[in-house]
């Protein structure tokens, strides 16, 4: 199995530098979704203080009023003098920019894109006081980039804040070598058939646990709401769960958990794949099962609200299939075949404790008559903003038809 050349570099030598004091400076790594809707990009800037929140108050150096920077940040000369004033507080984390022509997001003749800080986490790689900063992306005209699905999701979540929508997403992924071959698989063949690997223990059953443990601890350090992990049905396939998260936090925490996984795999010289069907044939695919509930569903006799939501989902199946993978359902078509614990992509189904259905109602929920349901259709490479937004639109905003309503 091939690993990256970077993995062979001495981590001991690197650690000598990572232990050097950094004074009162802070490194902030800005992270964003690129033009593919799947890939993540990042770059780092230096701050003069440790930010405590995305928004805060900073006194201007040029005037007693709270200033708002109206000119872009210049990486060569730092912050430009503010030339307009507003009662709004200046963000602790400034906006930044990048070359969108190199991330599939802009033409070279007009390539500047804006990074708008949206969520902040502790940096498990550089450690405190350094930060990971998840950003929205805006185009030159300040309109959201095509793959900036967070902004619409956030607006929809604000419309139902009183219903307290909770989410939990089960992110499956496959560990690959840099040559695309599954980690631990024979170089010229296949491992034994599926059966002993799910939640397996032992060198012949669990492939790559070091990566899983490193990722889990890094997420906990960062403040990502990770709640569990397990080996999956196919060897070299794993799952981690993010939640409970309310509203927009679901997408924020899952994207940062994915970023951390990519960085951990980078250190180990391997690749984390979110392809929904990385190996064709009699092997399980990879999904991102999404658990969803509202305040009404969690209360006594909430099963009625769950059943009502499922009925609405059944009438809008094609809309959800398009929202549940970045290629409008084409990726999921390789996975949702009706085999390997999946439903058929062309049919909607629901059932108690049925892992072959589109929607599964956990047995405990059926017995207690309240709780949540699991939508098993989202693909491993889905955008969590798109998935959670679609659930809110259909189940809570009562939208119908195959297109989302423009609010």
Coordinates of C-alpha atoms in Angstrom, one line a residue:
X1 CA 0.0 0.0 0.0
X2 CA 1.4 3.4 -1.0
X3 CA 1.7 6.2 1.6
X4 CA 2.7 9.8 1.1
X5 CA 6.3 11.0 1.0
X6 CA 5.4 13.6 3.7
X7 CA 4.6 10.7 6.2
X8 CA 8.3 9.7 6.1
X9 CA 9.5 13.0 7.3
X10 CA 10.8 13.1 10.9
X11 CA 8.0 14.1 13.2
X12 CA 10.6 14.4 16.0
X13 CA 12.4 17.1 14.2
X14 CA 9.2 18.9 13.5
X15 CA 8.2 18.8 17.2
X16 CA 11.4 20.8 18.1
X17 CA 9.9 23.7 16.2
X18 CA 6.4 23.2 17.4
X19 CA 7.6 23.5 20.9
X20 CA 9.1 27.0 20.3
X21 CA 7.3 29.8 22.1
X22 CA 5.1 31.9 19.9
X23 CA 4.9 35.0 22.1
X24 CA 1.5 36.7 22.2
X25 CA 0.8 35.8 18.6
X26 CA -1.9 33.4 17.6
X27 CA -2.1 31.3 14.4
X28 CA -5.6 31.1 12.9
X29 CA -6.2 28.5 10.2
X30 CA -9.1 29.5 8.0
X31 CA -11.0 26.6 6.5
X32 CA -13.5 26.6 3.6
X33 CA -15.4 24.3 1.2
X34 CA -14.0 24.5 -2.3
X35 CA -15.9 24.6 -5.6
X36 CA -16.4 20.8 -5.7
X37 CA -18.7 21.0 -2.8
X38 CA -16.7 18.2 -1.2
X39 CA -13.1 19.3 -0.9
X40 CA -11.7 21.5 1.9
X41 CA -9.0 24.1 1.7
X42 CA -7.2 26.0 4.4
X43 CA -4.6 28.7 5.0
X44 CA -3.2 30.4 8.1
X45 CA -2.8 34.0 9.3
X46 CA -1.3 35.5 12.4
X47 CA -3.4 37.4 14.9
X48 CA -2.1 39.7 17.6
X49 CA -4.4 38.3 20.3
X50 CA -6.4 35.2 21.1
X51 CA -9.9 35.6 19.7
X52 CA -12.7 34.6 22.1
X53 CA -15.6 34.6 19.7
X54 CA -16.4 35.1 16.0
X55 CA -17.8 38.5 16.8
X56 CA -16.5 40.9 19.4
X57 CA -15.5 44.5 20.0
X58 CA -12.1 45.9 19.0
X59 CA -11.4 49.6 19.6
X60 CA -10.1 51.3 16.4
X61 CA -6.5 52.6 16.5
X62 CA -7.6 55.6 14.4
X63 CA -10.7 56.9 16.1
X64 CA -12.6 56.6 19.4
X65 CA -15.6 55.0 17.6
X66 CA -15.9 51.3 16.9
X67 CA -14.6 51.0 13.3
X68 CA -15.5 48.7 10.6
X69 CA -12.8 47.9 8.0
X70 CA -14.1 48.7 4.6
X71 CA -11.0 47.8 2.6
X72 CA -9.7 44.2 2.1
X73 CA -6.9 42.9 4.2
X74 CA -3.5 43.3 2.4
X75 CA -1.3 40.3 3.2
X76 CA 1.9 42.3 2.6
X77 CA 1.0 45.4 4.6
X78 CA -1.5 44.2 7.1
X79 CA -4.8 46.0 8.0
X80 CA -5.4 49.2 6.1
X81 CA -6.6 52.3 7.9
X82 CA -10.4 52.2 8.5
X83 CA -12.1 55.0 6.6
X84 CA -15.7 54.6 7.7
X85 CA -17.3 54.2 11.0
X86 CA -20.4 52.3 12.3
X87 CA -21.9 51.4 15.7
X88 CA -21.4 47.7 14.7
X89 CA -18.6 45.9 16.5
X90 CA -15.5 44.9 14.5
X91 CA -15.2 41.2 14.3
X92 CA -12.4 39.6 16.4
X93 CA -11.7 37.4 13.4
X94 CA -11.2 39.6 10.3
X95 CA -12.4 38.6 6.9
X96 CA -9.7 37.4 4.5
X97 CA -9.5 36.5 0.8
X98 CA -8.1 33.8 -1.5
X99 CA -7.6 33.0 -5.2
X100 CA -10.8 31.3 -6.3
X101 CA -9.4 30.4 -9.7
X102 CA -7.3 27.8 -7.9
X103 CA -10.2 26.2 -6.0
X104 CA -12.7 25.8 -8.8
X105 CA -14.6 28.9 -7.6
X106 CA -13.7 31.8 -9.9
X107 CA -12.2 32.7 -13.2
X108 CA -8.6 33.9 -13.3
X109 CA -9.5 37.3 -14.6
X110 CA -11.7 38.0 -11.4
X111 CA -10.5 35.5 -8.9
X112 CA -10.6 37.2 -5.5
X113 CA -13.0 35.5 -3.1
X114 CA -13.9 36.5 0.5
X115 CA -13.6 34.3 3.6
X116 CA -16.2 35.2 6.2
X117 CA -15.5 33.5 9.6
X118 CA -18.5 31.5 10.7
X119 CA -17.4 29.2 13.5
X120 CA -14.3 28.8 15.6
X121 CA -12.6 25.8 17.3
X122 CA -9.4 25.0 19.2
X123 CA -6.6 23.8 17.0
X124 CA -5.6 20.3 18.0
X125 CA -2.5 20.3 15.8
X126 CA -0.9 23.6 16.9
X127 CA -2.7 23.5 20.2
X128 CA -3.8 26.5 22.4
X129 CA -4.1 29.4 21.9
X130 CA -4.3 28.7 18.1
X131 CA -7.6 28.3 16.3
X132 CA -9.4 26.6 13.5
X133 CA -11.8 29.0 11.8
X134 CA -14.6 27.6 9.5
X135 CA -15.6 30.2 6.9
X136 CA -18.3 31.0 4.5
X137 CA -17.2 32.0 1.0
X138 CA -18.4 35.1 -0.9
X139 CA -17.7 36.1 -4.5
X140 CA -16.3 39.4 -5.6
X141 CA -19.8 40.9 -5.6
X142 CA -20.4 39.7 -2.0
X143 CA -22.9 37.1 -3.1
X144 CA -22.5 33.6 -1.7
X145 CA -20.3 31.2 -3.7
X146 CA -22.2 28.4 -5.4
X147 CA -20.9 25.8 -2.8
X148 CA -21.6 28.1 0.2
X149 CA -24.7 26.2 1.3
X150 CA -24.3 27.4 4.9
X151 CA -25.9 30.8 4.3
X152 CA -29.3 29.4 3.1
X153 CA -29.2 26.7 5.8
X154 CA -28.7 29.3 8.5
X155 CA -31.6 31.4 7.3
X156 CA -33.9 28.3 7.3
X157 CA -32.7 27.3 10.8
X158 CA -33.5 30.8 12.1
X159 CA -37.1 30.3 10.9
X160 CA -37.7 27.3 13.2
X161 CA -35.5 28.1 16.1
X162 CA -38.5 27.8 18.5
X163 CA -38.9 24.2 17.5
X164 CA -35.4 23.3 18.6
X165 CA -34.3 21.0 15.8
X166 CA -31.7 18.5 16.9
X167 CA -29.5 16.5 14.6
X168 CA -26.9 13.7 14.8
X169 CA -25.0 12.6 11.8
X170 CA -23.2 9.2 11.4
X171 CA -20.2 9.9 9.1
X172 CA -18.8 6.8 7.4
X173 CA -15.5 6.9 5.6
X174 CA -12.8 4.6 4.1
X175 CA -9.1 4.7 4.8
X176 CA -7.1 4.4 1.5
X177 CA -3.5 4.4 0.5
X178 CA -2.3 7.3 -1.8
X179 CA -2.8 4.8 -4.6
X180 CA -6.5 4.5 -3.9
X181 CA -6.1 0.9 -2.5
X182 CA -8.0 0.3 0.8
X183 CA -5.7 0.4 3.9
X184 CA -4.7 -3.1 5.0
X185 CA -6.1 -4.9 2.0
X186 CA -3.9 -7.4 0.2
X187 CA -2.1 -5.7 -2.7
X188 CA -3.3 -8.1 -5.3
X189 CA -6.6 -9.3 -3.8
X190 CA -9.3 -8.9 -1.3
X191 CA -9.7 -9.6 2.4
X192 CA -12.1 -12.2 3.7
X193 CA -15.8 -11.5 3.2
X194 CA -17.8 -9.0 5.3
X195 CA -19.0 -10.3 8.6
X196 CA -16.2 -10.1 11.3
X197 CA -15.2 -6.4 10.8
X198 CA -18.2 -4.4 12.1
X199 CA -17.2 -3.2 15.6
X200 CA -14.3 -5.7 15.2
X201 CA -11.3 -6.1 17.5
X202 CA -8.0 -7.5 16.5
X203 CA -5.3 -6.9 13.9
X204 CA -7.1 -9.1 11.4
X205 CA -10.4 -7.3 11.8
X206 CA -9.7 -3.6 12.6
X207 CA -7.7 -1.8 10.0
X208 CA -6.3 1.6 11.0
X209 CA -7.5 2.1 14.5
X210 CA -4.6 4.5 15.3
X211 CA -6.1 7.0 12.9
X212 CA -9.5 6.6 14.4
X213 CA -8.2 7.2 18.0
X214 CA -6.1 10.2 16.9
X215 CA -9.1 11.7 15.1
X216 CA -11.4 11.1 18.1
X217 CA -9.1 12.8 20.6
X218 CA -8.3 15.7 18.2
X219 CA -12.1 16.4 17.8
X220 CA -12.6 16.4 21.6
X221 CA -9.7 18.8 22.0
X222 CA -11.0 21.1 19.3
X223 CA -14.5 21.2 20.9
X224 CA -16.2 19.3 18.1
X225 CA -19.3 17.6 19.4
X226 CA -18.2 14.0 18.5
X227 CA -20.2 11.4 20.4
X228 CA -18.8 8.1 19.2
X229 CA -17.0 5.9 16.7
X230 CA -16.9 2.3 15.5
X231 CA -15.4 0.1 12.8
X232 CA -17.9 -0.5 9.9
X233 CA -18.9 -3.5 7.9
X234 CA -16.3 -3.3 5.2
X235 CA -12.6 -3.6 6.3
X236 CA -10.8 -0.2 6.4
X237 CA -14.2 1.5 6.7
X238 CA -15.0 3.4 9.9
X239 CA -17.7 5.7 11.3
X240 CA -17.8 8.6 13.7
X241 CA -20.9 10.3 15.0
X242 CA -21.4 14.0 15.5
X243 CA -24.2 15.3 17.7
X244 CA -26.4 16.2 19.3
X245 CA -26.2 19.5 17.5
X246 CA -29.0 22.1 17.2
X247 CA -29.6 24.0 14.0
X248 CA -26.7 25.3 12.0
X249 CA -24.1 23.8 14.5
X250 CA -24.7 20.4 12.9
X251 CA -23.1 21.4 9.6
X252 CA -20.3 23.4 11.3
X253 CA -19.2 20.6 13.5
X254 CA -19.3 17.9 10.8
X255 CA -17.3 19.9 8.4
X256 CA -14.6 20.6 11.0
X257 CA -14.6 17.0 12.0
X258 CA -14.0 16.1 8.4
X259 CA -11.2 18.6 8.2
X260 CA -9.5 17.2 11.3
X261 CA -9.8 13.7 9.8
X262 CA -8.1 14.8 6.6
X263 CA -5.3 16.4 8.6
X264 CA -4.8 13.3 10.8
X265 CA -4.7 11.1 7.8
X266 CA -2.2 13.5 6.2
X267 CA 0.1 12.9 9.2
X268 CA -0.2 9.2 8.8
X269 CA 0.4 9.4 5.0
X270 CA -3.0 7.9 4.1
X271 CA -6.3 9.2 2.6
X272 CA -9.8 9.5 4.1
X273 CA -12.4 8.9 1.4
X274 CA -16.0 9.9 1.6
X275 CA -16.9 8.2 -1.6
X276 CA -20.3 6.5 -1.1
X277 CA -19.2 3.4 -2.9
X278 CA -15.4 3.2 -2.9
X279 CA -15.2 -0.5 -3.8
X280 CA -17.7 -2.0 -6.3
X281 CA -19.2 -5.4 -5.8
X282 CA -20.2 -7.2 -2.7
X283 CA -18.9 -4.5 -0.2
X284 CA -20.9 -2.0 1.8
X285 CA -21.0 1.6 0.7
X286 CA -20.5 4.6 2.9
X287 CA -23.4 6.9 4.0
X288 CA -24.0 9.7 6.5
X289 CA -27.2 8.6 8.3
X290 CA -28.9 11.6 9.7
X291 CA -30.9 11.5 13.0
X292 CA -33.5 14.3 13.4
X293 CA -36.0 15.4 16.0
X294 CA -37.9 18.5 17.1
X295 CA -39.1 19.5 20.5
X296 CA -42.6 18.1 19.7
X297 CA -41.1 14.8 18.6
X298 CA -39.2 14.4 21.8
X299 CA -42.2 15.1 24.1
X300 CA -44.9 12.7 25.2
X301 CA -46.8 11.1 22.3
X302 CA -44.2 12.6 19.9
X303 CA -44.5 9.6 17.6
X304 CA -47.4 11.3 15.9
X305 CA -45.2 14.2 14.9
X306 CA -42.5 11.7 13.7
X307 CA -45.0 9.9 11.6
X308 CA -46.3 13.1 10.1
X309 CA -42.8 14.2 9.2
X310 CA -42.1 10.8 7.5
X311 CA -45.3 11.1 5.5
X312 CA -44.1 14.5 4.2
X313 CA -40.7 13.1 3.3
X314 CA -42.4 10.3 1.3
X315 CA -44.1 12.9 -0.9
X316 CA -40.8 14.7 -1.6
X317 CA -38.4 11.8 -2.1
X318 CA -36.7 13.0 -5.3
X319 CA -36.0 16.4 -3.9
X320 CA -34.2 14.9 -0.9
X321 CA -32.2 12.5 -3.1
X322 CA -30.9 15.5 -5.1
X323 CA -30.0 17.3 -1.8
X324 CA -28.3 14.3 -0.3
X325 CA -25.1 14.2 -2.4
X326 CA -23.1 16.9 -4.1
X327 CA -23.8 15.5 -7.6
X328 CA -27.6 15.6 -7.3
X329 CA -28.0 11.9 -6.6
X330 CA -25.5 10.5 -9.1
X331 CA -23.1 9.4 -6.4
X332 CA -25.8 7.9 -4.2
X333 CA -27.1 5.9 -7.1
X334 CA -24.0 3.7 -6.8
X335 CA -24.8 3.1 -3.1
X336 CA -28.6 3.0 -2.7
X337 CA -29.3 -0.2 -4.6
X338 CA -31.5 -2.0 -2.1
X339 CA -28.6 -4.2 -1.0
X340 CA -25.9 -3.8 1.7
X341 CA -28.2 -2.2 4.3
X342 CA -29.6 0.4 1.9
X343 CA -32.9 1.3 0.4
X344 CA -33.5 1.6 -3.4
X345 CA -32.8 5.1 -4.6
X346 CA -36.1 5.1 -6.7
X347 CA -38.4 4.0 -3.8
X348 CA -39.3 5.6 -0.5
X349 CA -39.8 3.3 2.5
X350 CA -40.0 3.5 6.3
X351 CA -40.0 1.1 9.1
X352 CA -39.2 0.3 12.7
X353 CA -35.6 -1.0 13.2
X354 CA -35.4 -1.5 9.4
X355 CA -31.9 -0.8 8.1
X356 CA -33.1 -1.5 4.5
X357 CA -35.5 1.4 4.6
X358 CA -35.2 5.1 3.6
X359 CA -36.3 6.1 7.1
X360 CA -35.7 4.0 10.2
X361 CA -37.6 4.5 13.4
X362 CA -35.5 3.1 16.2
X363 CA -37.2 0.3 18.1
X364 CA -36.9 2.3 21.4
X365 CA -38.7 5.2 19.8
X366 CA -41.5 2.9 18.7
X367 CA -41.8 1.6 22.2
X368 CA -41.6 4.9 24.0
X369 CA -43.7 6.7 21.3
X370 CA -41.4 9.7 21.2
X371 CA -37.9 10.6 20.2
X372 CA -36.4 10.8 16.7
X373 CA -36.0 9.1 13.3
X374 CA -33.1 8.3 11.1
X375 CA -32.9 9.3 7.5
X376 CA -30.5 6.7 5.9
X377 CA -30.4 8.2 2.5
X378 CA -27.6 10.9 2.7
X379 CA -24.3 9.8 1.1
X380 CA -21.0 9.9 2.9
X381 CA -19.9 12.9 0.8
X382 CA -23.1 14.9 1.4
X383 CA -23.0 18.5 2.5
X384 CA -24.6 18.5 6.0
X385 CA -25.9 22.0 5.4
X386 CA -27.9 20.8 2.4
X387 CA -29.2 17.7 4.3
X388 CA -30.3 19.5 7.4
X389 CA -31.8 22.3 5.4
X390 CA -33.9 19.9 3.3
X391 CA -35.2 18.1 6.4
X392 CA -36.3 21.5 7.9
X393 CA -37.9 22.6 4.7
X394 CA -40.0 19.5 4.3
X395 CA -40.8 18.5 7.8
X396 CA -41.2 21.9 9.5
X397 CA -41.8 24.5 6.8
X398 CA -44.2 22.1 5.0
X399 CA -42.8 22.7 1.6
X400 CA -44.0 20.6 -1.3
X401 CA -42.8 19.9 -4.8
X402 CA -39.4 19.3 -6.2
X403 CA -37.9 22.8 -5.7
X404 CA -37.1 24.7 -2.5
X405 CA -39.1 27.8 -1.6
X406 CA -37.2 31.1 -1.9
X407 CA -37.8 33.0 1.4

